[in-house]
PDB file of C-alpha atoms in Angstrom:
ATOM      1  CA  UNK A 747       9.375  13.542  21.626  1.00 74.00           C
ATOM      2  CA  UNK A 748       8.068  15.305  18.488  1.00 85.00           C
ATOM      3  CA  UNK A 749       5.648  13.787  15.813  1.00 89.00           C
ATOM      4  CA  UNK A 750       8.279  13.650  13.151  1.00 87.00           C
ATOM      5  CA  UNK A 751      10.800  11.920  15.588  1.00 90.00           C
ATOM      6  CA  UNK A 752       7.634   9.653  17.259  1.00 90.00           C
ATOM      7  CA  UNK A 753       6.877   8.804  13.093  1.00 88.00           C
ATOM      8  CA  UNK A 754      10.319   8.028  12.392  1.00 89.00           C
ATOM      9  CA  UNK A 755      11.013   5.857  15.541  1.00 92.00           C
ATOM     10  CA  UNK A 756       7.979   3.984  14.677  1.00 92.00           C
ATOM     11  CA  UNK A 757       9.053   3.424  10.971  1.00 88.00           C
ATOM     12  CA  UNK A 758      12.302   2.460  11.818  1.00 90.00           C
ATOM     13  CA  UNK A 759      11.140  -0.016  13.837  1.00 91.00           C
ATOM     14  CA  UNK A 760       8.191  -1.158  11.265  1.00 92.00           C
ATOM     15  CA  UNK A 761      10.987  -1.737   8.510  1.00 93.00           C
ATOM     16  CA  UNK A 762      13.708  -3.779  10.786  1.00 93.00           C
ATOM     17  CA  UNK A 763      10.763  -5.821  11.589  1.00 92.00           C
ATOM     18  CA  UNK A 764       9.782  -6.144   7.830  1.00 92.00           C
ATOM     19  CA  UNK A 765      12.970  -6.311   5.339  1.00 95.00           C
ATOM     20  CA  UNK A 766      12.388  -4.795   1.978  1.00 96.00           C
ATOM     21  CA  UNK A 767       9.758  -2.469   3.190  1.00 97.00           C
ATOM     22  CA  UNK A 768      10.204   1.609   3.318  1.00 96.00           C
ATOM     23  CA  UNK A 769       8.212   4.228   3.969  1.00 95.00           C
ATOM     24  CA  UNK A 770       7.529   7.466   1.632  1.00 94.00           C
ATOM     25  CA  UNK A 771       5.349  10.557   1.408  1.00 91.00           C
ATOM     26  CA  UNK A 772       2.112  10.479  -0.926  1.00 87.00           C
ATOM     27  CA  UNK A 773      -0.512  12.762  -1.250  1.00 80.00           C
ATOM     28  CA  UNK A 774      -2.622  10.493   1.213  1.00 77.00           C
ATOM     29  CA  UNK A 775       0.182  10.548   3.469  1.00 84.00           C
ATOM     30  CA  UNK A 776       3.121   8.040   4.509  1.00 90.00           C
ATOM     31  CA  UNK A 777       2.731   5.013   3.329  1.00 94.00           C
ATOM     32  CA  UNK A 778       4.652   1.219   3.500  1.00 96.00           C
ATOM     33  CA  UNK A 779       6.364   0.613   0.297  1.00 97.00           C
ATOM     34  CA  UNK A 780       8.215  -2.232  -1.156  1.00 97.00           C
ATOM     35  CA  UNK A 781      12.107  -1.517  -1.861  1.00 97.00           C
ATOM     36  CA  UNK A 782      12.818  -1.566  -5.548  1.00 95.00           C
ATOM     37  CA  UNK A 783       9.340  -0.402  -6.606  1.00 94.00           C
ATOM     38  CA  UNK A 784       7.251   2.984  -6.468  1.00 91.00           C
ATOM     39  CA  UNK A 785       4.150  -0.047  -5.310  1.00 95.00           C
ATOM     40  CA  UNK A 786       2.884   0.910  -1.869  1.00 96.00           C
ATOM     41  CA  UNK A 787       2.258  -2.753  -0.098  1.00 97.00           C
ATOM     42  CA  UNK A 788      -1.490  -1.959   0.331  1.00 96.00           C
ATOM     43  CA  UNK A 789      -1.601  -1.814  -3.826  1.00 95.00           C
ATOM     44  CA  UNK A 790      -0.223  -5.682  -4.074  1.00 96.00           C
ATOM     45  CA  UNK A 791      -2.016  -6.850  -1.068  1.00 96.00           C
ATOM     46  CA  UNK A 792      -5.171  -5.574  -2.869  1.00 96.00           C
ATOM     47  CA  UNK A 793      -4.635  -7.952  -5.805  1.00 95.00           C
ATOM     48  CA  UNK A 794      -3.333  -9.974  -3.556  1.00 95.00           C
ATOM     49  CA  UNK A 795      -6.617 -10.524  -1.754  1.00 94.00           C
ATOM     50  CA  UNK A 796      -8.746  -9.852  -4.814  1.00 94.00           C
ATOM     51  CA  UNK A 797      -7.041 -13.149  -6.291  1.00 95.00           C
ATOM     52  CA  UNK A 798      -7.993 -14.816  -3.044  1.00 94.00           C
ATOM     53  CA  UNK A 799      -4.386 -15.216  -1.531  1.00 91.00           C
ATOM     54  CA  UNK A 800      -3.052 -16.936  -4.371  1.00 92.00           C
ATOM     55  CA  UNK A 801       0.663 -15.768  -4.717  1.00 89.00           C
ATOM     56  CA  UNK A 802       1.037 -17.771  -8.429  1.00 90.00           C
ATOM     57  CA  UNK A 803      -1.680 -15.502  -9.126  1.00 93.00           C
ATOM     58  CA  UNK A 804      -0.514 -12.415  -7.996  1.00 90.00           C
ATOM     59  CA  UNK A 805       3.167 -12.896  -9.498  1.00 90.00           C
ATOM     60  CA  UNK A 806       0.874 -13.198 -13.153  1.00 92.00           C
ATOM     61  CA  UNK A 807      -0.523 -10.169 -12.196  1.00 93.00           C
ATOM     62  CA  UNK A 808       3.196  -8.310 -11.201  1.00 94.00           C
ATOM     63  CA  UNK A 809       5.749 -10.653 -13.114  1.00 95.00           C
ATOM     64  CA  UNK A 810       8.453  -8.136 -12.376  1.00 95.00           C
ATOM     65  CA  UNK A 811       8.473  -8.214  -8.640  1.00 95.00           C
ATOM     66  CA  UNK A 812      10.626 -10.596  -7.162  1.00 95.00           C
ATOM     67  CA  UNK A 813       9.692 -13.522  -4.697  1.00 94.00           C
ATOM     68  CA  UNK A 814      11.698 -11.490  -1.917  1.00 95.00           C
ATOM     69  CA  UNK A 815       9.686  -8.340  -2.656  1.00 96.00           C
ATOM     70  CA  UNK A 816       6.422 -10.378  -2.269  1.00 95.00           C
ATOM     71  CA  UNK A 817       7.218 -11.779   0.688  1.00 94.00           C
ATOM     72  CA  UNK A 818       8.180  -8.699   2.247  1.00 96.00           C
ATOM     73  CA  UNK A 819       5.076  -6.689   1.096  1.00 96.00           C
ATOM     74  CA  UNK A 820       3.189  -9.851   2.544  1.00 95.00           C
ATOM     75  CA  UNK A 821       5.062 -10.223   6.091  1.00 96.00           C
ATOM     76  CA  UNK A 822       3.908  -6.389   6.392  1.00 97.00           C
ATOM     77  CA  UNK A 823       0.457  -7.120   5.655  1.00 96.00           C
ATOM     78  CA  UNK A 824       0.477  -9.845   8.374  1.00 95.00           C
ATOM     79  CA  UNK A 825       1.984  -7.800  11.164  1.00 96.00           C
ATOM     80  CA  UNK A 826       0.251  -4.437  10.231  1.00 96.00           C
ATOM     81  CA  UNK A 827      -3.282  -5.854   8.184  1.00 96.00           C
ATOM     82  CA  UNK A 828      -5.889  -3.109   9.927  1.00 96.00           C
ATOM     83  CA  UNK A 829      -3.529  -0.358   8.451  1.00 94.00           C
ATOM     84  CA  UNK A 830      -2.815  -1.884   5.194  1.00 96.00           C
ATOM     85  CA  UNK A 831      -6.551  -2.740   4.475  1.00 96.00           C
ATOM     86  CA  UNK A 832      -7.967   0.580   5.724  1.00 94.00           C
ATOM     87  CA  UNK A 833      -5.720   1.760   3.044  1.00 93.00           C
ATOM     88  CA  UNK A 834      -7.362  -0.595   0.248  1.00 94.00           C
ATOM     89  CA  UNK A 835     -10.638   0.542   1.265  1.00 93.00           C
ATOM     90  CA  UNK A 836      -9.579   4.033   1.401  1.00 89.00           C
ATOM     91  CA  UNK A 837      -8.538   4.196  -2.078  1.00 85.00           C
ATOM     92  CA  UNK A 838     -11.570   1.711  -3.163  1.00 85.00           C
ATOM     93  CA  UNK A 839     -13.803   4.868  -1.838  1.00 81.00           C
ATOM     94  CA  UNK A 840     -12.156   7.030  -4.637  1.00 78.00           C
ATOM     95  CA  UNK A 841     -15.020   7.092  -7.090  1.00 79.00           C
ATOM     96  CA  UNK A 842     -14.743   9.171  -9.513  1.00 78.00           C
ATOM     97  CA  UNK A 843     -17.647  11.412  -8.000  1.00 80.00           C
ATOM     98  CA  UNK A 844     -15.963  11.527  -4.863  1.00 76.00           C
ATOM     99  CA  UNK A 845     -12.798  12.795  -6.614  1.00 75.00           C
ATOM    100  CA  UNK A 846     -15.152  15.481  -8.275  1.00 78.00           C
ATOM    101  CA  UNK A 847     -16.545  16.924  -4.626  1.00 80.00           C
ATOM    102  CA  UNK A 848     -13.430  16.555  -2.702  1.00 75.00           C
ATOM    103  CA  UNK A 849     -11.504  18.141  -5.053  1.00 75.00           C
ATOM    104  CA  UNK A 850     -13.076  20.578  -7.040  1.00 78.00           C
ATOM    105  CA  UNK A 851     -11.795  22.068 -10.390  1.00 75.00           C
ATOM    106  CA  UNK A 852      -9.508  19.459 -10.593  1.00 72.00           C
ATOM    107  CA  UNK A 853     -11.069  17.252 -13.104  1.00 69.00           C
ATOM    108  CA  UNK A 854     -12.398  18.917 -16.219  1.00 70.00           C
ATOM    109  CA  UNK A 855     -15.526  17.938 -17.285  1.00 66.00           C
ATOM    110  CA  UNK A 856     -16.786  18.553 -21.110  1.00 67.00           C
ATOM    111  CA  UNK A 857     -20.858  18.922 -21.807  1.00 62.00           C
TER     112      UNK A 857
END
């Protein structure tokens, strides 16, 4: 079986076990996403955790989402935390200096 196929499979299988999930294509890669929104899951589960697991909290924090879309963003978390929180920590290692020497020319700066 190719990658792509292997990948899909494994998707397909990711969002029957977690309703309201999807999966899309970012510059980092693919990435779990909650249906109705451009948020990928590891972005709510960040503020999620920041606000120390306090869901009245986080639906202050993203008033538009819906209890169904927090739920499933949350039931993905659960089943699939080690790849959801590498994610967080991934995008927590973006500094903006890090930005500047991975990707060079990309961000202006003026002296």
């Amino acid at each position: 079986m190719s990658d792509v196929a292997q990948q899909l499979l494994e998707e397909a299988i990711r969002t029957r076990e977690c309703p309201g999930i999807y999966f899309a294509d970012e510059p980092a890669g693919r990435t779990a996403k909650i249906m109705g929104t451009g948020l990928g899951v590891w972005e709510l589960m960040r503020d999620y955790l920041a606000v120390e697991e306090r869901e009245d909290r986080l639906r202050e924090i993203f008033p538009y989402l819906t209890p169904a879309q927090v739920s499933a963003a949350r039931n993905y978390f659960l089943r699939y935390r080690d790849e959801v929180q590498q994610r967080i920590d991934e995008n927590a290692a973006l500094t903006p200096d890090v930005v500047v020497a991975r990707y060079p020319g990309l961000v202006r700066t003026f002296e």
